[in-house]
Amino acid sequence: MIRAVILFVLIGCVQYAFATVNDVYPFDSDADRERFQTLTEELRCPKCQNQDIADSEAPIASDMRAEVYRMIRAGADNETIVDSLVARFGEFVRFKPRVEKRTLVLWATAPLVILIGVLMIAVMVIRSRRYSEHATALTPEQRERAERLLREHDAR
Amino acid sequence: MRRLLLFVPVILAVVLGVVLFAGIGKDPSHLESALIGKPVPAFSLKELQNPDKQFDNQLLKGKVQLLNVWATWCPTCRAEHSMLIKISRQYGVPVIGLDYKDNRQDALAWLDELGNPYSVVLSDPEGKFGFDLGVYGAPETYVIDREGIVRFRHVGEVTPRVWQDTLEPLIQKYREAD
Amino acid sequence: MFPELGQFSLILALLLALLLAVVPLTGSLTGRPILQDFARPLAAGQFVFVALAFALLTQAFVTDDFSVAYVANNSNSLLPWYYKFSAVWGSHEGSLLLWILILTGWTLAVAIFSRRLPAAMIAQVLSIMGIISSSFLLFSIITSNPFSRLLPNVPADGADLNPLLQDIGLIAHPPMLYMGYVGFSVAFAFAIAALINGRLDAAWARWSRPWTTVAWAFLSLGIALGSWWAYYELGWGGWWFWDPVENASLLPWLAGTALMHSLAVTEKRGVFKSWTVLLAIITFSLSLMGAFLVRSGVLTSVHAFASDPERGVFLMVLLAVTVISSLTLYAFRAPVVHSRVRYGSLSREVFLLLNNVLLIAAMLLVLVGTVYPLVLDYFDMGRLSIGKPFFDITFTPVAIAIGLLMGAGIFSRWKKTDSGWLGQRLLWPAACSLILATLVPLLFGDFEPWAFVGVFTASWVAVATLQDLWQKSASSRGRLAGARRQSRSYYGMVLGHLGLAITMAGISVVSNYGSEREVRMSPGDSIEIHGLTFNFVRVGQRQGPNYTAESAEVVISRDGNPVVTLFPEKRQYQVRRNIMTEAGIDAGLFRDLFVALGEKVGDNAWALRLQYKPLLRWVWLGALFMAAGGLLAISDRRYRIRSRQQAAEVADHEANATTVVANRVAP
């Protein structure tokens, strides 16, 4: 069970010699740090397959973090970074699949269901109008009379 | 007509059932290499035994070969070692070794102790080439065709079964291709 | 000898379950009351023998009987005694037995608490539950026998319980979750019985409602417990990862939420019957599918059981037979006539239908997202991953829409709501929410659009709920009298909706304003996060009952005043040799501080993960409210005092009156 927990001791943790800064991955700007955070949370670890590379302790995840770090420092944009990892490890590493032919159903599910549902309800409401225009207009007296009728009917 | 609509749920359920049923017994963590059908990424690596000697992509061209990624810290690599020896010596399929993120002295001692199934052992101490190749854990074994194109990757131990059912037929296929 | 007794009582339970599945149903279909009357004793009997088997398995754990394979694989003589109890359901075989125990427990509860129902109905319901329990008992005995022995080679000691499971979370989470999953079997059985005898009426909806609500309450609690457990136990501070197994628990919850609401419409107005009965079938089918996904190994997950194709096939057959036969029955028997009732476009009926549409859209989104990789694999279209980033951006808008709709729906009236009147009601919620959502950036940091929308929606729901309560409790005899006049089920709804608002607010804030730093520290180092100074004091060794730990001391202070000292640990368990991260957590109503000790990096430095999580507790607090609301609602007196005849008649009457009135009076 829980492959993710078999911690891969040792290795990994590529070390950087930034003695003065505490961060494991130090950045010049908060924006870059946030990008790093987001990117590492959007990439799936090929080894511990149910973790993103930010959380995984597998050596490969730390290699991938290091690569993301290196590319951010080198000024690459998010797309370039993700693409370069996809080129090595496959579409699999994207936790958010691209919109493409084979993922159309996936992306369209919720909007489609809502659209169909709302249309069905609209049709129902419009249809219901012709049925019982009078029913809602019943006075309490009429209603009581109707219920009495009903009871008599049931008793029979 | 309206009655027919009520059959939609059961039809959807059957479709979902077929898909789920087909998934039983498959290994959901199985991951195909992203490089299938693509050339091996460019590399220039030293030989493990002889650091003066450099190899590049030419090494993986000309014949169908196996590329085996291994390391001394990897227990499964020890388990498959005898099978690799059998493949290279008995079945005559050349195996290139890639010593991945490893200590050179340990690796040399390992080959001394267990024997050397590899025609060439490349040394990748930082795992740079391994990273380009999409290696995510040793051992991994790649089938490379004559043109130096990645045809298949097996992750995990090469057992006699894997050899018989998967690797050997593939090697035959690419040997026979023109 | 005892394990054999356990095995024997499981087989006896199976025999009784098979009798329960056949005899009362036959009786009700052929009109022989004597056979129907067997339902209750058989339900009691099957429960007794399953409980006996469960007790004997527990006894094997407590007495360290390692001749039983399941005990040897999941326990150890060093394991603390309280974990020996929970280890009973720590792996596949025992947790399946727990599942069966709960299923037979629910069956017994139906037998006891449904004395007012028509005898034929109750015989059918119990029979259908008997069919379900006999298939699970068969599954357990054939593929997953917890009592198999390791004879004659009895191991000297056990392989220990997985360290991740050595936690209070394992004691509480699975029983609660299973109470929810399995509890939906009652609504399912009622639905199937109603389809069989063609009595899909308001009485059926009234009977199903409390069972659905209580199962839903347990499931809410179970999911929240699971999230809380994952948060502090898995060691990286995540509380929801959209993992397949997490999704599997969310699916019946979403469908069950829809079912609760549509049952309300069916009970009060006698409409949407086909839809409600379909939801009842879907909800329980999703519970079964969850069991399949978790135990068959078709998907990878952090939480999954060890997979076994043989079990997968058995479960698949079980799932397929249940789902396909019930949906086929549905297709042939569900009513297709239009209820001749008029709904205004802003009526409560329409609001609840829209709520159903959104909940089902959310459910299908999660379902498709979970099984999509399998579908692609089936068509050989490659592999891809669908995870948190995908669900975060697709699920959030649907959730927001549900919240916005809910705030308006609370004020709506049956049949027709005046739009001007409704607009006026909504002024307050709109104004309050706007103010609250604007305050959020001032309290927590920068402006984040999703946090703004999320908090707006959460307070929209909360203010609307409270405003409705305020108006409804207005009374000439004083507010207290007015408040007392409201039913418990109304207060249950208020609590449930407030719970959702609390959860939504928590999720919105913690996902947008939580911060995390991964740092390298040596003893003596400190770092500042959110105005708090984290000072790494030292790392020492500690000996636990069955593990050794490296324990760090981190002192957290604000402006020099100590706030709390945390002791995150890295534990090595002696038997299984795995390493566990035990985070140091300071829990608070308004923020959590989370420190996890990572690898040693360099001579004297350690990697540490420091997190500041505002309003995290609200996520689970809201679930507690929801569960409390559910339990309060079922204690409503209308579920208790009415006699069988009255209940059936009154409910039928209320619902059908308008329909028939329309037919007879209108022309």
Tab-separated table of N, CA and C in Angstrom, chain C residues 443-527:
chain	number	residue	atom	x	y	z
C	443	LEU	N	-7.650	41.655	5.498
C	443	LEU	CA	-7.269	40.776	6.603
C	443	LEU	C	-6.110	39.857	6.248
C	444	PHE	N	-6.112	39.354	5.006
C	444	PHE	CA	-5.184	38.279	4.691
C	444	PHE	C	-4.084	38.645	3.704
C	445	GLY	N	-4.198	39.769	3.033
C	445	GLY	CA	-3.127	40.095	2.095
C	445	GLY	C	-3.679	40.661	0.804
C	446	ASP	N	-3.021	40.309	-0.320
C	446	ASP	CA	-3.392	40.886	-1.607
C	446	ASP	C	-4.799	40.524	-2.024
C	447	PHE	N	-5.278	41.228	-3.050
C	447	PHE	CA	-6.564	40.890	-3.625
C	447	PHE	C	-6.420	39.633	-4.476
C	448	GLU	N	-7.208	38.609	-4.180
C	448	GLU	CA	-7.194	37.388	-4.984
C	448	GLU	C	-8.606	37.193	-5.502
C	449	PRO	N	-8.795	37.195	-6.832
C	449	PRO	CA	-10.162	37.131	-7.371
C	449	PRO	C	-10.953	35.924	-6.861
C	450	TRP	N	-10.309	34.751	-6.843
C	450	TRP	CA	-11.071	33.566	-6.439
C	450	TRP	C	-11.447	33.620	-4.967
C	451	ALA	N	-10.573	34.199	-4.150
C	451	ALA	CA	-10.902	34.324	-2.737
C	451	ALA	C	-12.086	35.271	-2.581
C	452	PHE	N	-12.082	36.331	-3.363
C	452	PHE	CA	-13.171	37.308	-3.309
C	452	PHE	C	-14.497	36.629	-3.659
C	453	VAL	N	-14.508	35.931	-4.800
C	453	VAL	CA	-15.740	35.267	-5.238
C	453	VAL	C	-16.161	34.205	-4.234
C	454	GLY	N	-15.181	33.456	-3.732
C	454	GLY	CA	-15.492	32.371	-2.799
C	454	GLY	C	-16.082	32.889	-1.506
C	455	VAL	N	-15.464	33.914	-0.947
C	455	VAL	CA	-15.968	34.463	0.317
C	455	VAL	C	-17.319	35.141	0.097
C	456	PHE	N	-17.449	35.805	-1.040
C	456	PHE	CA	-18.742	36.419	-1.363
C	456	PHE	C	-19.835	35.355	-1.351
C	457	THR	N	-19.580	34.244	-2.049
C	457	THR	CA	-20.594	33.187	-2.138
C	457	THR	C	-20.887	32.585	-0.768
C	458	ALA	N	-19.808	32.340	-0.005
C	458	ALA	CA	-20.005	31.732	1.310
C	458	ALA	C	-20.877	32.623	2.188
C	459	SER	N	-20.585	33.913	2.199
C	459	SER	CA	-21.365	34.760	3.097
C	459	SER	C	-22.756	35.026	2.524
C	460	TRP	N	-22.877	34.983	1.227
C	460	TRP	CA	-24.190	35.064	0.561
C	460	TRP	C	-25.098	33.949	1.086
C	461	VAL	N	-24.547	32.738	1.127
C	461	VAL	CA	-25.319	31.596	1.635
C	461	VAL	C	-25.635	31.789	3.113
C	462	ALA	N	-24.627	32.180	3.877
C	462	ALA	CA	-24.807	32.280	5.327
C	462	ALA	C	-25.820	33.380	5.673
C	463	VAL	N	-25.668	34.547	5.058
C	463	VAL	CA	-26.567	35.660	5.395
C	463	VAL	C	-27.994	35.335	4.972
C	464	ALA	N	-28.143	34.738	3.798
C	464	ALA	CA	-29.482	34.382	3.338
C	464	ALA	C	-30.124	33.388	4.298
C	465	THR	N	-29.336	32.403	4.739
C	465	THR	CA	-29.862	31.394	5.668
C	465	THR	C	-30.326	32.047	6.966
C	466	LEU	N	-29.483	32.913	7.522
C	466	LEU	CA	-29.809	33.537	8.798
C	466	LEU	C	-30.980	34.501	8.655
C	467	GLN	N	-31.012	35.205	7.520
C	467	GLN	CA	-32.107	36.149	7.298
C	467	GLN	C	-33.449	35.410	7.211
C	468	ASP	N	-33.406	34.265	6.540
C	468	ASP	CA	-34.612	33.461	6.417
C	468	ASP	C	-35.080	33.008	7.803
C	469	LEU	N	-34.110	32.580	8.621
C	469	LEU	CA	-34.426	32.154	9.984
C	469	LEU	C	-35.045	33.316	10.764
C	470	TRP	N	-34.476	34.491	10.611
C	470	TRP	CA	-34.946	35.691	11.294
C	470	TRP	C	-36.387	35.994	10.910
C	471	GLN	N	-36.657	35.925	9.607
C	471	GLN	CA	-38.006	36.245	9.156
C	471	GLN	C	-39.011	35.185	9.570
C	472	LYS	N	-38.582	33.926	9.471
C	472	LYS	CA	-39.518	32.850	9.797
C	472	LYS	C	-39.836	32.832	11.291
C	473	SER	N	-38.882	33.312	12.099
C	473	SER	CA	-39.093	33.247	13.541
C	473	SER	C	-39.850	34.469	14.061
C	474	ALA	N	-40.194	35.375	13.171
C	474	ALA	CA	-40.993	36.515	13.607
C	474	ALA	C	-42.369	36.009	14.024
C	475	SER	N	-42.838	36.468	15.160
C	475	SER	CA	-44.110	35.957	15.665
C	475	SER	C	-44.728	36.992	16.575
C	476	SER	N	-46.054	36.996	16.612
C	476	SER	CA	-46.732	37.968	17.470
C	476	SER	C	-46.451	37.665	18.943
C	477	ARG	N	-46.111	36.396	19.234
C	477	ARG	CA	-45.839	36.041	20.629
C	477	ARG	C	-44.344	36.126	20.962
C	478	GLY	N	-43.627	36.880	20.210
C	478	GLY	CA	-42.206	37.054	20.514
C	478	GLY	C	-41.343	36.128	19.681
C	479	ARG	N	-40.106	36.553	19.530
C	479	ARG	CA	-39.203	35.847	18.648
C	479	ARG	C	-38.892	34.426	19.124
C	480	LEU	N	-38.792	34.287	20.446
C	480	LEU	CA	-38.432	32.978	20.980
C	480	LEU	C	-39.514	31.958	20.631
C	481	ALA	N	-40.778	32.406	20.817
C	481	ALA	CA	-41.888	31.518	20.471
C	481	ALA	C	-41.850	31.193	18.991
C	482	GLY	N	-41.531	32.210	18.201
C	482	GLY	CA	-41.462	31.997	16.761
C	482	GLY	C	-40.366	31.033	16.386
C	483	ALA	N	-39.245	31.193	17.061
C	483	ALA	CA	-38.112	30.314	16.769
C	483	ALA	C	-38.448	28.889	17.168
C	484	ARG	N	-39.203	28.769	18.273
C	484	ARG	CA	-39.548	27.433	18.736
C	484	ARG	C	-40.543	26.750	17.801
C	485	ARG	N	-41.306	27.569	17.097
C	485	ARG	CA	-42.319	27.013	16.222
C	485	ARG	C	-41.706	26.291	15.012
C	486	GLN	N	-40.508	26.700	14.651
C	486	GLN	CA	-39.872	26.071	13.482
C	486	GLN	C	-39.509	24.618	13.796
C	487	SER	N	-39.600	23.783	12.764
C	487	SER	CA	-39.358	22.350	12.984
C	487	SER	C	-37.873	22.062	13.068
C	488	ARG	N	-37.591	20.891	13.623
C	488	ARG	CA	-36.190	20.485	13.700
C	488	ARG	C	-35.594	20.280	12.315
C	489	SER	N	-36.435	19.839	11.396
C	489	SER	CA	-35.858	19.626	10.070
C	489	SER	C	-35.496	20.967	9.439
C	490	TYR	N	-36.241	22.000	9.795
C	490	TYR	CA	-35.858	23.329	9.298
C	490	TYR	C	-34.506	23.740	9.889
C	491	TYR	N	-34.349	23.520	11.206
C	491	TYR	CA	-33.062	23.879	11.816
C	491	TYR	C	-31.936	23.013	11.268
C	492	GLY	N	-32.279	21.773	10.939
C	492	GLY	CA	-31.281	20.905	10.316
C	492	GLY	C	-30.793	21.513	9.006
C	493	MET	N	-31.752	22.013	8.229
C	493	MET	CA	-31.393	22.634	6.958
C	493	MET	C	-30.531	23.877	7.187
C	494	VAL	N	-30.924	24.671	8.197
C	494	VAL	CA	-30.149	25.882	8.493
C	494	VAL	C	-28.696	25.498	8.820
C	495	LEU	N	-28.554	24.500	9.696
C	495	LEU	CA	-27.197	24.082	10.072
C	495	LEU	C	-26.423	23.575	8.853
C	496	GLY	N	-27.089	22.766	8.049
C	496	GLY	CA	-26.432	22.202	6.870
C	496	GLY	C	-25.946	23.296	5.928
C	497	HIS	N	-26.807	24.272	5.675
C	497	HIS	CA	-26.426	25.351	4.748
C	497	HIS	C	-25.328	26.233	5.350
C	498	LEU	N	-25.440	26.497	6.666
C	498	LEU	CA	-24.365	27.272	7.304
C	498	LEU	C	-23.048	26.503	7.204
C	499	GLY	N	-23.137	25.167	7.379
C	499	GLY	CA	-21.942	24.334	7.274
C	499	GLY	C	-21.280	24.482	5.921
C	500	LEU	N	-22.097	24.443	4.867
C	500	LEU	CA	-21.527	24.588	3.529
C	500	LEU	C	-20.853	25.951	3.388
C	501	ALA	N	-21.505	26.991	3.942
C	501	ALA	CA	-20.923	28.331	3.860
C	501	ALA	C	-19.574	28.370	4.573
C	502	ILE	N	-19.510	27.733	5.743
C	502	ILE	CA	-18.259	27.737	6.506
C	502	ILE	C	-17.156	27.013	5.723
C	503	THR	N	-17.514	25.840	5.182
C	503	THR	CA	-16.530	25.095	4.397
C	503	THR	C	-16.052	25.907	3.200
C	504	MET	N	-16.992	26.535	2.506
C	504	MET	CA	-16.625	27.322	1.324
C	504	MET	C	-15.687	28.474	1.695
C	505	ALA	N	-16.012	29.157	2.791
C	505	ALA	CA	-15.164	30.265	3.220
C	505	ALA	C	-13.765	29.753	3.541
C	506	GLY	N	-13.714	28.618	4.260
C	506	GLY	CA	-12.424	28.049	4.618
C	506	GLY	C	-11.603	27.706	3.393
C	507	ILE	N	-12.241	27.006	2.442
C	507	ILE	CA	-11.518	26.597	1.243
C	507	ILE	C	-11.013	27.820	0.480
C	508	SER	N	-11.894	28.834	0.339
C	508	SER	CA	-11.502	30.013	-0.440
C	508	SER	C	-10.296	30.703	0.169
C	509	VAL	N	-10.304	30.833	1.482
C	509	VAL	CA	-9.212	31.579	2.116
C	509	VAL	C	-7.933	30.747	2.161
C	510	VAL	N	-8.047	29.485	2.578
C	510	VAL	CA	-6.809	28.722	2.746
C	510	VAL	C	-6.153	28.435	1.391
C	511	SER	N	-6.957	28.258	0.331
C	511	SER	CA	-6.307	27.967	-0.948
C	511	SER	C	-5.654	29.200	-1.544
C	512	ASN	N	-6.158	30.379	-1.207
C	512	ASN	CA	-5.595	31.576	-1.824
C	512	ASN	C	-4.597	32.317	-0.944
C	513	TYR	N	-4.730	32.163	0.361
C	513	TYR	CA	-3.849	32.932	1.244
C	513	TYR	C	-2.909	32.074	2.070
C	514	GLY	N	-2.985	30.742	1.897
C	514	GLY	CA	-2.033	29.893	2.601
C	514	GLY	C	-0.642	30.136	2.043
C	515	SER	N	0.382	30.101	2.894
C	515	SER	CA	1.712	30.251	2.314
C	515	SER	C	2.614	29.137	2.810
C	516	GLU	N	3.610	28.877	2.003
C	516	GLU	CA	4.459	27.731	2.265
C	516	GLU	C	5.891	28.094	1.915
C	517	ARG	N	6.823	27.712	2.782
C	517	ARG	CA	8.243	27.929	2.473
C	517	ARG	C	8.969	26.633	2.704
C	518	GLU	N	9.832	26.319	1.766
C	518	GLU	CA	10.684	25.165	1.950
C	518	GLU	C	12.068	25.719	2.240
C	519	VAL	N	12.551	25.477	3.454
C	519	VAL	CA	13.795	26.140	3.837
C	519	VAL	C	14.813	25.137	4.362
C	520	ARG	N	16.039	25.576	4.355
C	520	ARG	CA	17.109	24.784	4.916
C	520	ARG	C	17.547	25.504	6.193
C	521	MET	N	17.559	24.805	7.307
C	521	MET	CA	17.895	25.474	8.561
C	521	MET	C	18.863	24.641	9.378
C	522	SER	N	19.723	25.341	10.075
C	522	SER	CA	20.596	24.698	11.052
C	522	SER	C	20.099	25.139	12.425
C	523	PRO	N	20.369	24.358	13.462
C	523	PRO	CA	19.934	24.785	14.790
C	523	PRO	C	20.396	26.217	15.055
C	524	GLY	N	19.488	27.044	15.540
C	524	GLY	CA	19.794	28.436	15.795
C	524	GLY	C	19.251	29.367	14.736
C	525	ASP	N	18.984	28.831	13.519
C	525	ASP	CA	18.453	29.667	12.443
C	525	ASP	C	17.002	30.048	12.717
C	526	SER	N	16.609	31.199	12.163
C	526	SER	CA	15.187	31.517	12.232
C	526	SER	C	14.751	32.199	10.948
C	527	ILE	N	13.477	32.147	10.703
C	527	ILE	CA	12.931	32.743	9.487
C	527	ILE	C	11.564	33.314	9.812
